[in-house]
Amino acid sequence: MSVQKVAIHGAAGRMGRALILALQPAEDLELVAATESAHSSALGRDSGALAGAGDNGIPIHADLGAAFAQADVVIDFTRPEGLAEALDALEQQPRRLVSGTTGLDPAQQQRLERYAERCAVVQAANFSIGVNLCIRLTELAARALDDSADIEIIELHHRDKVDAPSGTALRLGRAAAAATGRSLEEQAVYSRVGHTGPRPPRAIGFSTVRGGDIVGEHTVLLAAQGEQVEIRHRATSRANFAGGALRAARWLADRDGGLYDMPDVLGLA
Ligand code: NAD
């Protein structure tokens, strides 16, 4: 079994720590370096201890060139500036890249796409294997049931979430709309109150629940005459994103170049 060497950029963040925990039992992936912003208060700390995985002897540092030189694949979950700093180093010495950082502007996205022409990249807005599977299942179900079913998307999150509906709920809505030739912009119904009248036939409805410490739950309900289909994903921790990112790192081992997404990794594209 060949072992891939992994560097984690953003190692002190929530996702960085989840990745270090997820890497611990892996026999085919080995953590060789852990990096952070030059301003991070975690510099010098043991990356395993910080993640709650016990000392691993790999300190967090900010010398990206030295860190990435040791690695076969770099995993980045930081901020757009963090990804830009990673690309500064990677453009000097290309390494395969798994990137989950969100919020890139068009210029930052184009830079990543240019890099992917030289060296393979998996970039995903959502690394959860289950969510990506649910998106595909939603496409299949919506296409098969078509106008016989009313489509409703229900999402639940913790009380501190500030936006609604969630990005994943909108992604599921777009998948259902695309599969049935609808426009989400025209058909989405985000709230109902008072005398709403009957449900418009091709509407895609969204319902939002907020409370407690719910990590995240999404249900796509396809309600037809005499039967209902429900596609549900329930997240219980960040381990689902970390597991998906490690799967992407393994999958990249056979690729030289190109920009890929999780459906490619999972064989769902
Ligand atoms: P976080 O704030 O807990 O961690 C971010 C880490 O990046 C911090 O440790 C911070 O010090 C570091 N960082 C910030 N600027 C940096 C820089 N210039 N250089 C190097 N490191 C820098 O956030 P998080 O919850 O771990 O999320 C990190 C990123 O991953 C965000 O963009 C988030 O939206 C994204 N995310 C994506 C997925 C997915 O499935 N694609 C899942 C969860 C989070």
Short mmCIF file of N, CA and C in Angstrom, two decimals, residues 61-234:
data_model
loop_
_atom_site.label_atom_id
_atom_site.label_comp_id
_atom_site.label_asym_id
_atom_site.label_seq_id
_atom_site.Cartn_x
_atom_site.Cartn_y
_atom_site.Cartn_z
N HIS A 61 3.27 25.63 11.92
CA HIS A 61 4.16 26.73 11.55
C HIS A 61 3.63 27.44 10.30
N ALA A 62 4.32 28.48 9.87
CA ALA A 62 3.80 29.31 8.77
C ALA A 62 4.73 29.32 7.57
N ASP A 63 5.68 28.36 7.51
CA ASP A 63 6.59 28.27 6.34
C ASP A 63 5.97 27.30 5.33
N LEU A 64 5.09 27.84 4.49
CA LEU A 64 4.31 26.99 3.59
C LEU A 64 5.19 26.26 2.59
N GLY A 65 6.23 26.95 2.09
CA GLY A 65 7.13 26.32 1.10
C GLY A 65 7.76 25.06 1.67
N ALA A 66 8.29 25.17 2.89
CA ALA A 66 8.95 24.02 3.53
C ALA A 66 7.93 22.92 3.81
N ALA A 67 6.73 23.31 4.24
CA ALA A 67 5.70 22.30 4.58
C ALA A 67 5.26 21.54 3.34
N PHE A 68 4.95 22.29 2.28
CA PHE A 68 4.38 21.63 1.11
C PHE A 68 5.43 20.79 0.38
N ALA A 69 6.73 21.16 0.53
CA ALA A 69 7.79 20.39 -0.12
C ALA A 69 7.78 18.94 0.36
N GLN A 70 7.33 18.72 1.61
CA GLN A 70 7.34 17.35 2.16
C GLN A 70 6.12 16.54 1.73
N ALA A 71 5.11 17.20 1.13
CA ALA A 71 3.80 16.56 0.96
C ALA A 71 3.54 16.12 -0.48
N ASP A 72 2.64 15.12 -0.63
CA ASP A 72 2.11 14.76 -1.95
C ASP A 72 0.83 15.54 -2.22
N VAL A 73 0.08 15.83 -1.16
CA VAL A 73 -1.20 16.52 -1.32
C VAL A 73 -1.38 17.52 -0.18
N VAL A 74 -1.91 18.69 -0.53
CA VAL A 74 -2.17 19.75 0.46
C VAL A 74 -3.69 19.86 0.63
N ILE A 75 -4.13 19.96 1.88
CA ILE A 75 -5.57 20.17 2.14
C ILE A 75 -5.72 21.55 2.78
N ASP A 76 -6.56 22.39 2.16
CA ASP A 76 -6.71 23.79 2.61
C ASP A 76 -8.15 24.07 3.01
N PHE A 77 -8.36 24.39 4.27
CA PHE A 77 -9.66 24.92 4.74
C PHE A 77 -9.32 26.16 5.54
N THR A 78 -9.24 27.32 4.87
CA THR A 78 -8.83 28.55 5.57
C THR A 78 -9.79 29.68 5.23
N ARG A 79 -9.24 30.71 4.63
CA ARG A 79 -9.99 31.87 4.13
C ARG A 79 -9.42 32.14 2.74
N PRO A 80 -10.09 32.94 1.91
CA PRO A 80 -9.55 33.19 0.58
C PRO A 80 -8.10 33.69 0.61
N GLU A 81 -7.73 34.52 1.62
CA GLU A 81 -6.31 34.97 1.69
C GLU A 81 -5.39 33.79 2.01
N GLY A 82 -5.90 32.86 2.81
CA GLY A 82 -5.10 31.67 3.16
C GLY A 82 -4.87 30.81 1.93
N LEU A 83 -5.90 30.65 1.12
CA LEU A 83 -5.73 29.88 -0.11
C LEU A 83 -4.76 30.60 -1.05
N ALA A 84 -4.84 31.94 -1.11
CA ALA A 84 -3.93 32.70 -1.98
C ALA A 84 -2.47 32.47 -1.55
N GLU A 85 -2.23 32.46 -0.24
CA GLU A 85 -0.86 32.21 0.24
C GLU A 85 -0.43 30.78 -0.10
N ALA A 86 -1.37 29.85 0.00
CA ALA A 86 -1.04 28.46 -0.36
C ALA A 86 -0.67 28.39 -1.84
N LEU A 87 -1.44 29.10 -2.68
CA LEU A 87 -1.14 29.05 -4.13
C LEU A 87 0.20 29.72 -4.44
N ASP A 88 0.58 30.77 -3.68
CA ASP A 88 1.91 31.37 -3.87
C ASP A 88 2.98 30.28 -3.76
N ALA A 89 2.83 29.43 -2.74
CA ALA A 89 3.83 28.37 -2.52
C ALA A 89 3.67 27.25 -3.55
N LEU A 90 2.42 26.89 -3.84
CA LEU A 90 2.17 25.75 -4.74
C LEU A 90 2.59 26.06 -6.17
N GLU A 91 2.48 27.32 -6.57
CA GLU A 91 2.89 27.67 -7.94
C GLU A 91 4.39 27.47 -8.12
N GLN A 92 5.15 27.56 -7.03
CA GLN A 92 6.61 27.32 -7.08
C GLN A 92 6.91 25.82 -7.14
N GLN A 93 6.11 25.03 -6.41
CA GLN A 93 6.34 23.58 -6.35
C GLN A 93 4.97 22.88 -6.30
N PRO A 94 4.41 22.59 -7.47
CA PRO A 94 3.03 22.08 -7.53
C PRO A 94 2.83 20.78 -6.73
N ARG A 95 1.73 20.75 -6.01
CA ARG A 95 1.29 19.55 -5.28
C ARG A 95 -0.20 19.42 -5.51
N ARG A 96 -0.72 18.20 -5.47
CA ARG A 96 -2.17 18.04 -5.58
C ARG A 96 -2.84 18.78 -4.42
N LEU A 97 -4.04 19.29 -4.68
CA LEU A 97 -4.68 20.19 -3.70
C LEU A 97 -6.14 19.81 -3.50
N VAL A 98 -6.55 19.75 -2.23
CA VAL A 98 -7.96 19.61 -1.87
C VAL A 98 -8.33 20.92 -1.18
N SER A 99 -9.30 21.67 -1.73
CA SER A 99 -9.62 22.96 -1.13
C SER A 99 -11.10 23.08 -0.81
N GLY A 100 -11.38 23.39 0.46
CA GLY A 100 -12.77 23.58 0.91
C GLY A 100 -13.06 25.02 1.24
N THR A 101 -12.05 25.88 1.11
CA THR A 101 -12.25 27.30 1.46
C THR A 101 -13.36 27.90 0.60
N THR A 102 -14.30 28.59 1.23
CA THR A 102 -15.43 29.18 0.50
C THR A 102 -15.25 30.70 0.43
N GLY A 103 -16.08 31.32 -0.41
CA GLY A 103 -16.09 32.78 -0.48
C GLY A 103 -15.04 33.36 -1.40
N LEU A 104 -14.56 32.59 -2.40
CA LEU A 104 -13.57 33.13 -3.33
C LEU A 104 -14.24 34.13 -4.27
N ASP A 105 -13.52 35.23 -4.60
CA ASP A 105 -14.07 36.14 -5.61
C ASP A 105 -13.68 35.60 -6.99
N PRO A 106 -14.25 36.16 -8.08
CA PRO A 106 -13.97 35.58 -9.40
C PRO A 106 -12.48 35.50 -9.73
N ALA A 107 -11.69 36.51 -9.35
CA ALA A 107 -10.25 36.48 -9.67
C ALA A 107 -9.56 35.35 -8.91
N GLN A 108 -9.94 35.16 -7.65
CA GLN A 108 -9.34 34.08 -6.85
C GLN A 108 -9.74 32.71 -7.44
N GLN A 109 -11.00 32.62 -7.87
CA GLN A 109 -11.46 31.36 -8.47
C GLN A 109 -10.69 31.07 -9.76
N GLN A 110 -10.47 32.13 -10.58
CA GLN A 110 -9.74 31.92 -11.84
C GLN A 110 -8.31 31.49 -11.58
N ARG A 111 -7.71 32.04 -10.53
CA ARG A 111 -6.33 31.65 -10.21
C ARG A 111 -6.27 30.17 -9.85
N LEU A 112 -7.26 29.71 -9.08
CA LEU A 112 -7.30 28.29 -8.71
C LEU A 112 -7.48 27.43 -9.96
N GLU A 113 -8.34 27.88 -10.86
CA GLU A 113 -8.59 27.12 -12.09
C GLU A 113 -7.32 27.05 -12.95
N ARG A 114 -6.55 28.14 -12.98
CA ARG A 114 -5.28 28.12 -13.74
C ARG A 114 -4.32 27.12 -13.11
N TYR A 115 -4.26 27.13 -11.78
CA TYR A 115 -3.37 26.19 -11.09
C TYR A 115 -3.75 24.74 -11.42
N ALA A 116 -5.08 24.49 -11.50
CA ALA A 116 -5.57 23.12 -11.75
C ALA A 116 -5.18 22.62 -13.14
N GLU A 117 -4.85 23.53 -14.05
CA GLU A 117 -4.37 23.08 -15.37
C GLU A 117 -3.00 22.41 -15.24
N ARG A 118 -2.25 22.79 -14.20
CA ARG A 118 -0.91 22.22 -14.00
C ARG A 118 -0.94 21.02 -13.08
N CYS A 119 -1.84 21.06 -12.08
CA CYS A 119 -1.81 20.03 -11.03
C CYS A 119 -3.24 19.81 -10.52
N ALA A 120 -3.61 18.56 -10.28
CA ALA A 120 -5.02 18.23 -10.00
C ALA A 120 -5.51 18.84 -8.68
N VAL A 121 -6.76 19.33 -8.73
CA VAL A 121 -7.40 19.98 -7.58
C VAL A 121 -8.81 19.42 -7.41
N VAL A 122 -9.21 19.11 -6.17
CA VAL A 122 -10.63 18.93 -5.86
C VAL A 122 -11.06 20.14 -5.06
N GLN A 123 -12.04 20.85 -5.58
CA GLN A 123 -12.62 22.00 -4.87
C GLN A 123 -14.11 21.73 -4.72
N ALA A 124 -14.62 21.81 -3.49
CA ALA A 124 -16.04 21.54 -3.29
C ALA A 124 -16.61 22.52 -2.27
N ALA A 125 -17.81 23.01 -2.54
CA ALA A 125 -18.49 23.88 -1.57
C ALA A 125 -18.98 23.06 -0.39
N ASN A 126 -19.17 21.75 -0.63
CA ASN A 126 -19.62 20.87 0.46
C ASN A 126 -18.97 19.50 0.28
N PHE A 127 -18.10 19.14 1.22
CA PHE A 127 -17.35 17.88 1.11
C PHE A 127 -18.10 16.70 1.72
N SER A 128 -19.27 16.95 2.29
CA SER A 128 -20.01 15.85 2.90
C SER A 128 -20.41 14.83 1.83
N ILE A 129 -20.05 13.58 2.04
CA ILE A 129 -20.41 12.53 1.09
C ILE A 129 -21.93 12.39 1.05
N GLY A 130 -22.57 12.43 2.23
CA GLY A 130 -24.02 12.25 2.30
C GLY A 130 -24.77 13.36 1.59
N VAL A 131 -24.31 14.61 1.74
CA VAL A 131 -25.01 15.72 1.08
C VAL A 131 -24.90 15.59 -0.43
N ASN A 132 -23.70 15.23 -0.91
CA ASN A 132 -23.53 15.08 -2.36
C ASN A 132 -24.40 13.95 -2.90
N LEU A 133 -24.51 12.89 -2.11
CA LEU A 133 -25.38 11.78 -2.51
C LEU A 133 -26.84 12.24 -2.55
N CYS A 134 -27.26 13.02 -1.55
CA CYS A 134 -28.65 13.51 -1.51
C CYS A 134 -28.97 14.44 -2.69
N ILE A 135 -27.98 15.23 -3.11
CA ILE A 135 -28.19 16.10 -4.27
C ILE A 135 -28.50 15.24 -5.50
N ARG A 136 -27.70 14.18 -5.67
CA ARG A 136 -27.91 13.29 -6.83
C ARG A 136 -29.25 12.57 -6.72
N LEU A 137 -29.58 12.09 -5.51
CA LEU A 137 -30.85 11.39 -5.32
C LEU A 137 -32.03 12.32 -5.59
N THR A 138 -31.87 13.59 -5.20
CA THR A 138 -32.93 14.58 -5.44
C THR A 138 -33.15 14.77 -6.93
N GLU A 139 -32.05 14.84 -7.69
CA GLU A 139 -32.19 14.97 -9.16
C GLU A 139 -32.96 13.79 -9.72
N LEU A 140 -32.56 12.58 -9.29
CA LEU A 140 -33.21 11.37 -9.81
C LEU A 140 -34.69 11.33 -9.45
N ALA A 141 -35.01 11.62 -8.18
CA ALA A 141 -36.40 11.53 -7.72
C ALA A 141 -37.26 12.60 -8.38
N ALA A 142 -36.72 13.82 -8.46
CA ALA A 142 -37.51 14.92 -9.03
C ALA A 142 -37.78 14.65 -10.51
N ARG A 143 -36.78 14.10 -11.21
CA ARG A 143 -36.97 13.82 -12.64
C ARG A 143 -38.02 12.71 -12.82
N ALA A 144 -37.93 11.68 -11.99
CA ALA A 144 -38.86 10.55 -12.14
C ALA A 144 -40.29 10.95 -11.79
N LEU A 145 -40.46 11.73 -10.72
CA LEU A 145 -41.82 12.08 -10.29
C LEU A 145 -42.35 13.29 -11.06
N ASP A 146 -41.44 14.12 -11.52
CA ASP A 146 -41.75 15.32 -12.32
C ASP A 146 -42.94 16.09 -11.72
N ASP A 147 -43.91 16.49 -12.55
CA ASP A 147 -44.97 17.36 -12.03
C ASP A 147 -46.00 16.64 -11.18
N SER A 148 -45.86 15.31 -11.01
CA SER A 148 -46.82 14.60 -10.15
C SER A 148 -46.55 14.89 -8.68
N ALA A 149 -45.36 15.39 -8.35
CA ALA A 149 -45.02 15.60 -6.94
C ALA A 149 -44.77 17.07 -6.63
N ASP A 150 -45.25 17.50 -5.47
CA ASP A 150 -44.91 18.84 -4.96
C ASP A 150 -43.59 18.73 -4.21
N ILE A 151 -42.70 19.66 -4.47
CA ILE A 151 -41.35 19.58 -3.87
C ILE A 151 -41.22 20.61 -2.75
N GLU A 152 -40.89 20.12 -1.57
CA GLU A 152 -40.69 20.99 -0.40
C GLU A 152 -39.34 20.64 0.23
N ILE A 153 -38.60 21.64 0.63
CA ILE A 153 -37.29 21.42 1.26
C ILE A 153 -37.33 21.99 2.67
N ILE A 154 -37.04 21.14 3.64
CA ILE A 154 -37.13 21.54 5.04
C ILE A 154 -35.72 21.45 5.63
N GLU A 155 -35.25 22.52 6.24
CA GLU A 155 -33.91 22.45 6.85
C GLU A 155 -33.94 22.90 8.30
N LEU A 156 -33.13 22.25 9.13
CA LEU A 156 -33.02 22.56 10.56
C LEU A 156 -31.56 22.85 10.88
N HIS A 157 -31.32 23.92 11.63
CA HIS A 157 -29.96 24.24 12.09
C HIS A 157 -30.02 24.82 13.51
N HIS A 158 -28.84 24.93 14.12
CA HIS A 158 -28.70 25.47 15.47
C HIS A 158 -29.14 26.94 15.55
N ARG A 159 -29.32 27.39 16.74
CA ARG A 159 -29.89 28.73 16.96
C ARG A 159 -28.95 29.87 16.54
N ASP A 160 -27.65 29.59 16.34
CA ASP A 160 -26.71 30.67 16.00
C ASP A 160 -26.56 30.89 14.49
N LYS A 161 -27.16 30.05 13.69
CA LYS A 161 -27.02 30.23 12.23
C LYS A 161 -27.71 31.52 11.82
N VAL A 162 -27.01 32.34 11.00
CA VAL A 162 -27.54 33.68 10.73
C VAL A 162 -28.21 33.81 9.37
N ASP A 163 -28.06 32.82 8.48
CA ASP A 163 -28.66 32.94 7.16
C ASP A 163 -29.70 31.84 6.93
N ALA A 164 -30.69 32.12 6.07
CA ALA A 164 -31.72 31.13 5.76
C ALA A 164 -32.30 31.43 4.38
N PRO A 165 -32.68 30.40 3.60
CA PRO A 165 -32.39 28.99 3.90
C PRO A 165 -30.89 28.72 3.75
N SER A 166 -30.44 27.57 4.24
CA SER A 166 -29.01 27.25 4.18
C SER A 166 -28.56 27.11 2.73
N GLY A 167 -27.25 27.26 2.52
CA GLY A 167 -26.69 27.08 1.17
C GLY A 167 -26.99 25.68 0.64
N THR A 168 -26.97 24.69 1.52
CA THR A 168 -27.25 23.32 1.07
C THR A 168 -28.71 23.16 0.66
N ALA A 169 -29.63 23.81 1.39
CA ALA A 169 -31.05 23.75 1.01
C ALA A 169 -31.25 24.36 -0.38
N LEU A 170 -30.57 25.49 -0.61
CA LEU A 170 -30.68 26.13 -1.94
C LEU A 170 -30.09 25.23 -3.02
N ARG A 171 -28.97 24.56 -2.68
CA ARG A 171 -28.34 23.64 -3.66
C ARG A 171 -29.29 22.50 -3.99
N LEU A 172 -29.97 21.96 -2.99
CA LEU A 172 -30.95 20.88 -3.22
C LEU A 172 -32.11 21.41 -4.07
N GLY A 173 -32.55 22.64 -3.79
CA GLY A 173 -33.62 23.25 -4.57
C GLY A 173 -33.22 23.43 -6.03
N ARG A 174 -31.96 23.86 -6.24
CA ARG A 174 -31.48 24.05 -7.62
C ARG A 174 -31.43 22.71 -8.35
N ALA A 175 -31.01 21.66 -7.61
CA ALA A 175 -30.94 20.32 -8.24
C ALA A 175 -32.33 19.87 -8.67
N ALA A 176 -33.33 20.08 -7.79
CA ALA A 176 -34.71 19.67 -8.12
C ALA A 176 -35.24 20.50 -9.28
N ALA A 177 -34.93 21.80 -9.27
CA ALA A 177 -35.42 22.68 -10.34
C ALA A 177 -34.80 22.28 -11.67
N ALA A 178 -33.48 22.07 -11.68
CA ALA A 178 -32.80 21.73 -12.94
C ALA A 178 -33.32 20.41 -13.50
N ALA A 179 -33.59 19.45 -12.61
CA ALA A 179 -34.01 18.12 -13.06
C ALA A 179 -35.41 18.15 -13.67
N THR A 180 -36.21 19.19 -13.34
CA THR A 180 -37.60 19.23 -13.83
C THR A 180 -37.85 20.45 -14.72
N GLY A 181 -36.74 21.07 -15.18
CA GLY A 181 -36.89 22.18 -16.13
C GLY A 181 -37.53 23.42 -15.52
N ARG A 182 -37.33 23.63 -14.20
CA ARG A 182 -37.88 24.84 -13.56
C ARG A 182 -36.75 25.84 -13.28
N SER A 183 -37.16 27.07 -13.01
CA SER A 183 -36.20 28.08 -12.57
C SER A 183 -36.43 28.31 -11.07
N LEU A 184 -35.40 28.08 -10.27
CA LEU A 184 -35.58 28.26 -8.83
C LEU A 184 -35.95 29.72 -8.52
N GLU A 185 -35.35 30.65 -9.27
CA GLU A 185 -35.64 32.07 -9.04
C GLU A 185 -37.14 32.34 -9.18
N GLU A 186 -37.77 31.70 -10.16
CA GLU A 186 -39.20 31.97 -10.41
C GLU A 186 -40.12 31.12 -9.54
N GLN A 187 -39.68 29.91 -9.16
CA GLN A 187 -40.61 28.97 -8.51
C GLN A 187 -40.43 28.87 -6.99
N ALA A 188 -39.33 29.41 -6.46
CA ALA A 188 -39.09 29.22 -5.02
C ALA A 188 -40.12 29.99 -4.19
N VAL A 189 -40.60 29.34 -3.12
CA VAL A 189 -41.49 30.01 -2.14
C VAL A 189 -40.77 29.90 -0.80
N TYR A 190 -40.35 31.05 -0.26
CA TYR A 190 -39.51 31.02 0.95
C TYR A 190 -40.30 31.20 2.23
N SER A 191 -41.57 31.70 2.13
CA SER A 191 -42.35 31.82 3.36
C SER A 191 -43.84 31.79 3.01
N ARG A 192 -44.64 31.36 3.98
CA ARG A 192 -46.10 31.34 3.81
C ARG A 192 -46.72 31.85 5.10
N VAL A 193 -47.61 32.80 4.98
CA VAL A 193 -48.31 33.30 6.16
C VAL A 193 -49.64 33.88 5.72
N GLY A 194 -50.67 33.75 6.56
CA GLY A 194 -51.98 34.31 6.24
C GLY A 194 -52.68 33.52 5.15
N HIS A 195 -53.54 34.20 4.40
CA HIS A 195 -54.32 33.53 3.35
C HIS A 195 -53.45 33.39 2.10
N THR A 196 -52.82 32.25 1.96
CA THR A 196 -51.83 32.08 0.88
C THR A 196 -52.47 31.62 -0.42
N GLY A 197 -53.74 31.10 -0.34
CA GLY A 197 -54.31 30.48 -1.54
C GLY A 197 -53.69 29.11 -1.74
N PRO A 198 -54.17 28.36 -2.76
CA PRO A 198 -53.62 27.02 -2.98
C PRO A 198 -52.17 27.09 -3.42
N ARG A 199 -51.50 25.96 -3.27
CA ARG A 199 -50.08 25.88 -3.61
C ARG A 199 -49.90 25.97 -5.12
N PRO A 200 -49.04 26.90 -5.62
CA PRO A 200 -48.79 26.93 -7.07
C PRO A 200 -48.20 25.59 -7.50
N PRO A 201 -48.66 25.01 -8.62
CA PRO A 201 -48.32 23.63 -8.95
C PRO A 201 -46.82 23.35 -9.06
N ARG A 202 -46.03 24.24 -9.60
CA ARG A 202 -44.61 23.92 -9.82
C ARG A 202 -43.70 24.63 -8.80
N ALA A 203 -44.29 25.08 -7.70
CA ALA A 203 -43.49 25.77 -6.68
C ALA A 203 -42.48 24.81 -6.05
N ILE A 204 -41.37 25.37 -5.58
CA ILE A 204 -40.43 24.61 -4.74
C ILE A 204 -40.40 25.36 -3.41
N GLY A 205 -40.98 24.74 -2.37
CA GLY A 205 -41.13 25.43 -1.09
C GLY A 205 -39.96 25.18 -0.16
N PHE A 206 -39.64 26.17 0.67
CA PHE A 206 -38.56 26.05 1.66
C PHE A 206 -39.13 26.34 3.05
N SER A 207 -38.76 25.51 4.02
CA SER A 207 -39.12 25.76 5.41
C SER A 207 -37.86 25.71 6.26
N THR A 208 -37.79 26.61 7.21
CA THR A 208 -36.57 26.76 8.03
C THR A 208 -36.92 26.58 9.50
N VAL A 209 -36.15 25.76 10.20
CA VAL A 209 -36.29 25.58 11.65
C VAL A 209 -34.95 25.97 12.27
N ARG A 210 -34.97 26.74 13.38
CA ARG A 210 -33.74 27.10 14.07
C ARG A 210 -33.89 26.77 15.54
N GLY A 211 -32.90 26.07 16.12
CA GLY A 211 -33.00 25.80 17.55
C GLY A 211 -31.85 24.98 18.09
N GLY A 212 -31.54 25.23 19.36
CA GLY A 212 -30.57 24.42 20.10
C GLY A 212 -29.24 24.27 19.37
N ASP A 213 -28.71 23.03 19.41
CA ASP A 213 -27.38 22.79 18.83
C ASP A 213 -27.46 21.88 17.60
N ILE A 214 -28.59 21.91 16.90
CA ILE A 214 -28.75 21.04 15.71
C ILE A 214 -27.63 21.36 14.72
N VAL A 215 -26.82 20.37 14.38
CA VAL A 215 -25.68 20.60 13.47
C VAL A 215 -26.18 20.92 12.07
N GLY A 216 -27.21 20.19 11.61
CA GLY A 216 -27.76 20.48 10.28
C GLY A 216 -28.55 19.30 9.77
N GLU A 217 -29.78 19.55 9.36
CA GLU A 217 -30.61 18.48 8.80
C GLU A 217 -31.35 19.04 7.59
N HIS A 218 -31.36 18.28 6.50
CA HIS A 218 -32.06 18.69 5.28
C HIS A 218 -32.95 17.56 4.82
N THR A 219 -34.21 17.90 4.51
CA THR A 219 -35.13 16.91 3.97
C THR A 219 -35.72 17.45 2.67
N VAL A 220 -35.67 16.65 1.62
CA VAL A 220 -36.40 16.97 0.39
C VAL A 220 -37.63 16.08 0.39
N LEU A 221 -38.80 16.71 0.44
CA LEU A 221 -40.06 15.98 0.43
C LEU A 221 -40.69 16.11 -0.95
N LEU A 222 -40.98 14.96 -1.55
CA LEU A 222 -41.68 14.96 -2.84
C LEU A 222 -43.04 14.33 -2.58
N ALA A 223 -44.07 15.17 -2.52
CA ALA A 223 -45.40 14.73 -2.10
C ALA A 223 -46.31 14.62 -3.32
N ALA A 224 -46.68 13.38 -3.66
CA ALA A 224 -47.56 13.12 -4.81
C ALA A 224 -48.92 12.65 -4.30
N GLN A 225 -49.83 12.35 -5.20
CA GLN A 225 -51.13 11.79 -4.79
C GLN A 225 -50.90 10.35 -4.34
N GLY A 226 -51.22 10.05 -3.09
CA GLY A 226 -51.17 8.67 -2.62
C GLY A 226 -49.80 8.19 -2.19
N GLU A 227 -48.74 9.01 -2.31
CA GLU A 227 -47.43 8.59 -1.82
C GLU A 227 -46.50 9.79 -1.64
N GLN A 228 -45.56 9.62 -0.73
CA GLN A 228 -44.55 10.66 -0.51
C GLN A 228 -43.17 10.02 -0.48
N VAL A 229 -42.21 10.72 -1.04
CA VAL A 229 -40.81 10.29 -0.96
C VAL A 229 -40.07 11.34 -0.16
N GLU A 230 -39.22 10.88 0.78
CA GLU A 230 -38.39 11.83 1.54
C GLU A 230 -36.92 11.45 1.39
N ILE A 231 -36.09 12.45 1.11
CA ILE A 231 -34.64 12.24 1.05
C ILE A 231 -34.06 13.09 2.17
N ARG A 232 -33.41 12.46 3.14
CA ARG A 232 -33.00 13.20 4.33
C ARG A 232 -31.52 13.01 4.63
N HIS A 233 -30.88 14.12 4.97
CA HIS A 233 -29.48 14.06 5.43
C HIS A 233 -29.41 14.71 6.80
N ARG A 234 -28.73 14.03 7.73
CA ARG A 234 -28.57 14.58 9.07
C ARG A 234 -27.08 14.61 9.39
#
